[in-house]
GROMACS .gro file of C-alpha atoms in nm:
model
  350
    1MET     CA    1  -2.417  -4.089   9.346
    2ARG     CA    2  -2.372  -3.797   9.114
    3ILE     CA    3  -2.063  -3.957   8.963
    4SER     CA    4  -2.260  -4.289   8.909
    5PHE     CA    5  -2.547  -4.094   8.746
    6LEU     CA    6  -2.304  -3.903   8.501
    7LEU     CA    7  -2.140  -4.226   8.418
    8LEU     CA    8  -2.460  -4.388   8.353
    9PHE     CA    9  -2.574  -4.085   8.140
   10SER     CA   10  -2.247  -4.103   7.947
   11LEU     CA   11  -2.269  -4.468   7.875
   12THR     CA   12  -2.634  -4.436   7.769
   13PHE     CA   13  -2.548  -4.145   7.546
   14PHE     CA   14  -2.253  -4.303   7.374
   15THR     CA   15  -2.432  -4.636   7.347
   16GLU     CA   16  -2.716  -4.446   7.145
   17VAL     CA   17  -2.454  -4.268   6.933
   18PHE     CA   18  -2.275  -4.574   6.846
   19ALA     CA   19  -2.597  -4.762   6.783
   20GLN     CA   20  -2.712  -4.470   6.567
   21GLN     CA   21  -2.383  -4.473   6.367
   22GLU     CA   22  -2.411  -4.845   6.312
   23ALA     CA   23  -2.775  -4.814   6.197
   24TYR     CA   24  -2.717  -4.544   5.930
   25PRO     CA   25  -2.465  -4.521   5.652
   26GLN     CA   26  -2.195  -4.250   5.691
   27VAL     CA   27  -2.053  -4.035   5.420
   28VAL     CA   28  -1.814  -3.756   5.412
   29ALA     CA   29  -1.913  -3.416   5.270
   30ARG     CA   30  -1.702  -3.285   4.981
   31SER     CA   31  -1.609  -2.927   4.897
   32GLY     CA   32  -1.904  -2.759   4.744
   33ASP     CA   33  -2.152  -3.007   4.872
   34GLY     CA   34  -2.504  -2.898   4.976
   35ILE     CA   35  -2.748  -3.127   5.137
   36PHE     CA   36  -2.951  -3.187   4.815
   37LEU     CA   37  -2.623  -3.272   4.610
   38LEU     CA   38  -2.509  -3.502   4.892
   39LEU     CA   39  -2.822  -3.682   4.900
   40ARG     CA   40  -2.866  -3.739   4.530
   41ARG     CA   41  -2.511  -3.855   4.496
   42HIS     CA   42  -2.598  -4.138   4.728
   43GLY     CA   43  -2.923  -4.232   4.553
   44LEU     CA   44  -3.167  -4.046   4.782
   45ASP     CA   45  -3.460  -3.819   4.678
   46PRO     CA   46  -3.430  -3.481   4.859
   47SER     CA   47  -3.803  -3.435   4.870
   48LEU     CA   48  -3.839  -3.755   5.068
   49HIS     CA   49  -3.506  -3.770   5.268
   50LEU     CA   50  -3.432  -3.394   5.346
   51ALA     CA   51  -3.624  -3.388   5.674
   52PRO     CA   52  -3.489  -3.731   5.805
   53PHE     CA   53  -3.125  -3.607   5.700
   54LEU     CA   54  -3.166  -3.286   5.895
   55GLU     CA   55  -3.289  -3.462   6.206
   56LEU     CA   56  -3.011  -3.724   6.202
   57ASN     CA   57  -2.745  -3.448   6.163
   58LYS     CA   58  -2.901  -3.156   6.348
   59GLU     CA   59  -2.589  -3.108   6.559
   60ASN     CA   60  -2.365  -3.108   6.247
   61ILE     CA   61  -2.553  -2.857   6.008
   62GLY     CA   62  -2.421  -2.505   5.950
   63LYS     CA   63  -2.602  -2.173   5.885
   64GLY     CA   64  -2.865  -2.200   5.604
   65ASN     CA   65  -2.851  -2.584   5.617
   66SER     CA   66  -2.501  -2.580   5.493
   67LEU     CA   67  -2.257  -2.881   5.540
   68TYR     CA   68  -1.909  -2.885   5.668
   69THR     CA   69  -1.643  -3.005   5.415
   70GLY     CA   70  -1.472  -3.323   5.546
   71ARG     CA   71  -1.723  -3.404   5.835
   72ARG     CA   72  -1.916  -3.718   5.847
   73TYR     CA   73  -2.292  -3.724   5.810
   74LEU     CA   74  -2.556  -4.000   5.857
   75LEU     CA   75  -2.770  -4.098   5.560
   76PRO     CA   76  -3.135  -4.184   5.620
   77VAL     CA   77  -3.216  -4.550   5.553
   78VAL     CA   78  -3.388  -4.590   5.214
   79SER     CA   79  -3.727  -4.731   5.241
   80ALA     CA   80  -3.869  -4.956   4.956
   81ALA     CA   81  -4.075  -4.732   4.727
   82PRO     CA   82  -4.237  -4.802   4.384
   83ALA     CA   83  -4.000  -4.773   4.092
   84SER     CA   84  -4.243  -4.529   3.918
   85THR     CA   85  -4.198  -4.289   4.206
   86ALA     CA   86  -3.826  -4.304   4.203
   87GLU     CA   87  -3.828  -4.252   3.831
   88ALA     CA   88  -4.040  -3.944   3.838
   89THR     CA   89  -3.831  -3.733   4.088
   90PRO     CA   90  -3.785  -3.395   3.921
   91ALA     CA   91  -3.400  -3.378   4.010
   92ASP     CA   92  -3.238  -3.694   3.925
   93ALA     CA   93  -2.916  -3.529   3.804
   94ALA     CA   94  -2.688  -3.438   4.104
   95SER     CA   95  -2.636  -3.084   3.994
   96THR     CA   96  -2.970  -2.997   3.839
   97PRO     CA   97  -3.169  -2.736   4.022
   98ALA     CA   98  -3.525  -2.861   4.139
   99ALA     CA   99  -3.811  -2.703   4.317
  100LEU     CA  100  -3.786  -2.579   4.671
  101LYS     CA  101  -4.080  -2.802   4.799
  102SER     CA  102  -4.209  -2.598   5.086
  103ALA     CA  103  -4.342  -2.268   5.220
  104PRO     CA  104  -4.194  -1.926   5.144
  105GLY     CA  105  -3.886  -1.865   5.354
  106LEU     CA  106  -3.724  -2.212   5.307
  107THR     CA  107  -3.374  -2.210   5.189
  108ALA     CA  108  -3.167  -2.470   5.025
  109ASN     CA  109  -2.822  -2.501   4.874
  110PHE     CA  110  -2.752  -2.561   4.487
  111PRO     CA  111  -2.393  -2.554   4.413
  112LEU     CA  112  -2.465  -2.532   4.038
  113PHE     CA  113  -2.537  -2.164   4.111
  114GLY     CA  114  -2.184  -2.103   4.252
  115GLU     CA  115  -2.071  -2.032   4.600
  116LYS     CA  116  -2.217  -1.668   4.605
  117TYR     CA  117  -2.568  -1.772   4.487
  118ALA     CA  118  -2.594  -2.127   4.590
  119ARG     CA  119  -2.820  -2.057   4.884
  120VAL     CA  120  -3.183  -2.008   4.740
  121GLU     CA  121  -3.470  -1.873   4.923
  122MET     CA  122  -3.817  -1.948   4.826
  123LEU     CA  123  -4.009  -1.609   4.790
  124ASP     CA  124  -4.342  -1.747   4.705
  125GLN     CA  125  -4.528  -2.054   4.534
  126GLN     CA  126  -4.654  -1.864   4.221
  127LEU     CA  127  -4.511  -2.130   3.996
  128LYS     CA  128  -4.587  -2.444   4.211
  129GLY     CA  129  -4.635  -2.729   4.010
  130THR     CA  130  -4.474  -2.606   3.701
  131VAL     CA  131  -4.171  -2.763   3.519
  132TYR     CA  132  -3.928  -2.559   3.299
  133TYR     CA  133  -3.660  -2.675   3.074
  134LEU     CA  134  -3.397  -2.399   3.014
  135VAL     CA  135  -3.131  -2.441   2.737
  136SER     CA  136  -2.843  -2.182   2.698
  137GLY     CA  137  -2.720  -2.182   2.346
  138HIS     CA  138  -2.411  -2.362   2.211
  139GLY     CA  139  -2.169  -2.480   2.475
  140GLY     CA  140  -1.894  -2.741   2.507
  141PRO     CA  141  -1.671  -2.732   2.184
  142ASP     CA  142  -1.905  -2.476   2.042
  143PRO     CA  143  -1.881  -2.112   2.178
  144GLY     CA  144  -2.134  -1.978   1.939
  145ALA     CA  145  -2.108  -1.616   1.824
  146ILE     CA  146  -1.783  -1.421   1.917
  147GLY     CA  147  -1.764  -1.052   1.971
  148LYS     CA  148  -1.476  -0.825   2.044
  149TYR     CA  149  -1.493  -0.587   2.346
  150GLY     CA  150  -1.169  -0.393   2.361
  151SER     CA  151  -0.885  -0.654   2.375
  152HIS     CA  152  -1.142  -0.918   2.506
  153LEU     CA  153  -1.340  -1.182   2.324
  154LEU     CA  154  -1.699  -1.231   2.427
  155ALA     CA  155  -1.847  -1.572   2.364
  156GLU     CA  156  -2.219  -1.625   2.312
  157ASP     CA  157  -2.239  -1.938   2.510
  158GLU     CA  158  -2.097  -1.790   2.817
  159TYR     CA  159  -2.328  -1.483   2.827
  160ALA     CA  160  -2.631  -1.694   2.733
  161TYR     CA  161  -2.539  -1.945   3.016
  162ASP     CA  162  -2.522  -1.672   3.276
  163VAL     CA  163  -2.862  -1.531   3.195
  164THR     CA  164  -3.003  -1.869   3.178
  165ILE     CA  165  -2.875  -1.993   3.523
  166ARG     CA  166  -2.998  -1.657   3.664
  167LEU     CA  167  -3.325  -1.731   3.522
  168ALA     CA  168  -3.332  -2.092   3.656
  169ARG     CA  169  -3.262  -1.940   4.014
  170ARG     CA  170  -3.538  -1.700   3.983
  171LEU     CA  171  -3.796  -1.944   3.878
  172MET     CA  172  -3.712  -2.171   4.162
  173GLN     CA  173  -3.761  -1.875   4.402
  174HIS     CA  174  -4.116  -1.883   4.272
  175GLY     CA  175  -4.173  -2.252   4.331
  176ALA     CA  176  -4.093  -2.398   3.988
  177THR     CA  177  -3.899  -2.719   3.910
  178VAL     CA  178  -3.628  -2.626   3.677
  179TYR     CA  179  -3.391  -2.830   3.469
  180MET     CA  180  -3.070  -2.674   3.332
  181ILE     CA  181  -3.001  -2.873   3.006
  182ILE     CA  182  -2.660  -2.727   2.957
  183GLN     CA  183  -2.458  -2.722   3.273
  184ASP     CA  184  -2.114  -2.607   3.388
  185GLU     CA  185  -2.045  -2.706   3.735
  186ASN     CA  186  -1.746  -2.466   3.762
  187ASP     CA  187  -1.910  -2.143   3.648
  188GLY     CA  188  -2.222  -2.080   3.841
  189ILE     CA  189  -2.358  -1.740   3.841
  190ARG     CA  190  -2.083  -1.487   3.764
  191ASP     CA  191  -2.065  -1.116   3.839
  192GLN     CA  192  -1.764  -1.029   3.614
  193ALA     CA  193  -1.800  -0.823   3.317
  194ILE     CA  194  -1.569  -1.051   3.093
  195LEU     CA  195  -1.670  -1.408   3.131
  196GLU     CA  196  -1.395  -1.660   3.068
  197ILE     CA  197  -1.432  -1.892   2.771
  198ASP     CA  198  -1.424  -2.265   2.854
  199ARG     CA  199  -1.531  -2.596   2.688
  200ASP     CA  200  -1.625  -2.796   2.981
  201GLU     CA  201  -2.014  -2.757   2.976
  202VAL     CA  202  -2.217  -3.097   2.976
  203ASN     CA  203  -2.555  -3.191   2.841
  204TYR     CA  204  -2.817  -3.310   3.097
  205PRO     CA  205  -2.760  -3.529   3.291
  206ASP     CA  206  -2.389  -3.557   3.246
  207HIS     CA  207  -2.304  -3.623   2.879
  208LYS     CA  208  -2.027  -3.478   2.698
  209VAL     CA  209  -2.135  -3.220   2.452
  210SER     CA  210  -2.104  -3.363   2.097
  211LEU     CA  211  -1.855  -3.214   1.838
  212ASN     CA  212  -2.125  -3.249   1.566
  213GLN     CA  213  -2.373  -2.965   1.556
  214ARG     CA  214  -2.684  -3.169   1.477
  215GLU     CA  215  -2.609  -3.432   1.735
  216ARG     CA  216  -2.555  -3.152   2.004
  217LEU     CA  217  -2.908  -3.034   1.921
  218ARG     CA  218  -3.047  -3.387   1.920
  219GLN     CA  219  -2.887  -3.442   2.272
  220ARG     CA  220  -3.073  -3.148   2.403
  221THR     CA  221  -3.414  -3.232   2.266
  222ALA     CA  222  -3.360  -3.591   2.365
  223ALA     CA  223  -3.304  -3.505   2.723
  224ILE     CA  224  -3.594  -3.261   2.724
  225ASN     CA  225  -3.832  -3.498   2.571
  226GLU     CA  226  -3.741  -3.787   2.817
  227LEU     CA  227  -3.805  -3.554   3.106
  228HIS     CA  228  -4.125  -3.429   2.952
  229ALA     CA  229  -4.264  -3.779   2.942
  230LYS     CA  230  -4.170  -3.835   3.320
  231HIS     CA  231  -4.364  -3.522   3.405
  232LYS     CA  232  -4.668  -3.621   3.182
  233GLY     CA  233  -4.962  -3.425   3.310
  234ALA     CA  234  -4.772  -3.128   3.462
  235TYR     CA  235  -4.760  -2.769   3.324
  236GLN     CA  236  -4.428  -2.784   3.113
  237ARG     CA  237  -4.247  -2.524   2.914
  238MET     CA  238  -3.904  -2.495   2.737
  239LEU     CA  239  -3.686  -2.193   2.669
  240SER     CA  240  -3.366  -2.168   2.474
  241ILE     CA  241  -3.167  -1.869   2.522
  242HIS     CA  242  -2.926  -1.740   2.274
  243VAL     CA  243  -2.718  -1.428   2.180
  244ASP     CA  244  -2.753  -1.326   1.824
  245SER     CA  245  -2.472  -1.233   1.574
  246ARG     CA  246  -2.541  -1.006   1.277
  247SER     CA  247  -2.260  -0.966   1.034
  248LYS     CA  248  -2.349  -0.603   1.000
  249GLY     CA  249  -2.316  -0.544   1.377
  250GLN     CA  250  -2.642  -0.358   1.402
  251ASN     CA  251  -2.818  -0.288   1.736
  252ILE     CA  252  -3.105  -0.527   1.800
  253ASP     CA  253  -3.361  -0.584   2.057
  254VAL     CA  254  -3.467  -0.910   2.228
  255PHE     CA  255  -3.662  -1.134   1.978
  256PHE     CA  256  -3.881  -1.434   2.049
  257TYR     CA  257  -3.958  -1.738   1.821
  258HIS     CA  258  -4.208  -2.011   1.850
  259HIS     CA  259  -4.342  -2.300   1.638
  260SER     CA  260  -4.613  -2.198   1.405
  261ASN     CA  261  -4.832  -2.490   1.524
  262SER     CA  262  -4.784  -2.430   1.909
  263ALA     CA  263  -5.053  -2.181   2.035
  264LEU     CA  264  -4.904  -2.221   2.380
  265GLY     CA  265  -4.553  -2.154   2.272
  266GLN     CA  266  -4.685  -1.853   2.073
  267LYS     CA  267  -4.869  -1.729   2.401
  268LEU     CA  268  -4.570  -1.766   2.611
  269ALA     CA  269  -4.357  -1.582   2.360
  270GLN     CA  270  -4.607  -1.299   2.332
  271THR     CA  271  -4.645  -1.259   2.707
  272ILE     CA  272  -4.271  -1.236   2.762
  273HIS     CA  273  -4.249  -0.992   2.472
  274GLN     CA  274  -4.515  -0.778   2.625
  275THR     CA  275  -4.327  -0.781   2.962
  276PHE     CA  276  -4.016  -0.648   2.785
  277THR     CA  277  -4.216  -0.381   2.609
  278THR     CA  278  -4.375  -0.268   2.942
  279ASN     CA  279  -4.052  -0.265   3.125
  280TYR     CA  280  -3.872  -0.063   2.858
  281SER     CA  281  -4.160   0.183   2.872
  282ARG     CA  282  -4.120   0.205   3.244
  283HIS     CA  283  -3.734   0.230   3.269
  284GLN     CA  284  -3.650   0.380   2.934
  285PRO     CA  285  -3.964   0.588   2.828
  286ASN     CA  286  -3.770   0.760   2.551
  287ARG     CA  287  -3.641   0.437   2.389
  288HIS     CA  288  -3.826   0.260   2.122
  289TYR     CA  289  -3.853  -0.115   2.169
  290SER     CA  290  -3.836  -0.302   1.831
  291GLY     CA  291  -3.809  -0.663   1.947
  292ASN     CA  292  -4.106  -0.895   1.814
  293VAL     CA  293  -4.257  -1.230   1.814
  294SER     CA  294  -4.243  -1.452   1.511
  295ASP     CA  295  -4.260  -1.830   1.430
  296ARG     CA  296  -3.935  -2.007   1.329
  297SER     CA  297  -4.062  -2.361   1.304
  298SER     CA  298  -3.733  -2.472   1.128
  299LEU     CA  299  -3.516  -2.413   1.444
  300TYR     CA  300  -3.421  -2.767   1.545
  301VAL     CA  301  -3.504  -2.725   1.930
  302VAL     CA  302  -3.818  -2.554   1.838
  303LYS     CA  303  -3.927  -2.814   1.585
  304TYR     CA  304  -3.838  -3.131   1.784
  305SER     CA  305  -3.896  -3.036   2.163
  306HIS     CA  306  -4.226  -3.167   2.294
  307PRO     CA  307  -4.310  -2.907   2.545
  308PRO     CA  308  -4.431  -2.576   2.421
  309THR     CA  309  -4.114  -2.387   2.337
  310VAL     CA  310  -3.979  -2.014   2.312
  311PHE     CA  311  -3.649  -1.942   2.137
  312ILE     CA  312  -3.495  -1.619   2.257
  313GLU     CA  313  -3.233  -1.388   2.088
  314LEU     CA  314  -3.107  -1.147   2.372
  315GLY     CA  315  -2.916  -0.909   2.139
  316ASN     CA  316  -2.619  -0.882   1.898
  317ILE     CA  317  -2.291  -0.968   2.066
  318LYS     CA  318  -2.092  -0.788   1.788
  319ASN     CA  319  -2.269  -0.451   1.854
  320ASP     CA  320  -2.126  -0.201   2.094
  321LEU     CA  321  -2.465  -0.096   2.242
  322ASP     CA  322  -2.588  -0.457   2.274
  323GLN     CA  323  -2.267  -0.561   2.438
  324ARG     CA  324  -2.348  -0.333   2.743
  325ARG     CA  325  -2.662  -0.553   2.784
  326PHE     CA  326  -2.423  -0.851   2.839
  327VAL     CA  327  -2.106  -0.735   3.004
  328ILE     CA  328  -2.290  -0.544   3.297
  329PRO     CA  329  -2.391  -0.813   3.544
  330ASN     CA  330  -2.708  -0.615   3.664
  331ASN     CA  331  -2.827  -0.607   3.297
  332ARG     CA  332  -2.790  -0.985   3.267
  333GLN     CA  333  -2.993  -1.023   3.593
  334ALA     CA  334  -3.256  -0.769   3.449
  335LEU     CA  335  -3.287  -0.988   3.148
  336ALA     CA  336  -3.344  -1.300   3.367
  337ASN     CA  337  -3.595  -1.110   3.576
  338TRP     CA  338  -3.798  -0.980   3.292
  339ILE     CA  339  -3.811  -1.328   3.129
  340SER     CA  340  -3.922  -1.456   3.469
  341GLU     CA  341  -4.196  -1.184   3.505
  342GLY     CA  342  -4.331  -1.297   3.153
  343ILE     CA  343  -4.324  -1.662   3.245
  344ILE     CA  344  -4.521  -1.590   3.562
  345ALA     CA  345  -4.782  -1.374   3.380
  346ASP     CA  346  -4.810  -1.645   3.120
  347TYR     CA  347  -4.868  -1.918   3.399
  348ARG     CA  348  -5.133  -1.694   3.568
  349SER     CA  349  -5.324  -1.654   3.247
  350LYS     CA  350  -5.329  -2.039   3.160
   0.00000   0.00000   0.00000
């Protein structure tokens, strides 16, 4: 009797499993895949399909909702939805960070941040409902300014990218939806002092960065403005992050630029600037901070981007003192943290 019961149970179980496998598409997880990336690659919106995916594959999910490379996973069946809803999803590029859409404590994997930092935990929802477009300067065929650090070369685009992607992760932890307009799927957040120079960055969503300087800038603003239209009605801001290069090699502080006709861009720039002033007073009380805010309406991304925009110069990559601001990973993280603090303060005072 017991044998018959076990046999019946086994047959029932395997019948359900086979039926389930036939009812749902199966895919194989690739190296570096997180659930969000896997879902987006197969045309599924994580905000709609994350919970069904976890339920379908609950026996096959690793710690922190990670996936096992090479294993098969069942995909939820796509239900019909209005086209306008699908077009408005905030993360329609496979590697673009989006918001963590739940309560504090939720974690999700975002491979763009690199293996060490891919697992992102939401700390709070201070920036819930906000959308930020982050652009790191130069990239692709254009490394930007080049500094010498001993026998090493320091490229502006690599250090601007590392600060920018750290900022993206930080904003997400506070509930923001974030778009990295320049992306490098191989770099992630890096903790090395010397960041290797490469040319494989792409422009959102996955376009090769143009060789022509003006076209590169047009690519960025076009991507931002298209997304801005999709998020119409949301609180949206854009930040472009660069590393300066002064021929004289002088030590400079962090500077902020905005469009002369953008009161909201000016307010954001001033609020972040005040955060830097306060933090320098707290952490380096004997150091005078000379960074300031001014309008630079002629800058292409400032002039043509539709969201209120702030253009940030982090320092002079050709100056020995400023280089320490970049080559020390904790300093790059501090820059990202302080910019994030200013962004949060600006949003609170909206």
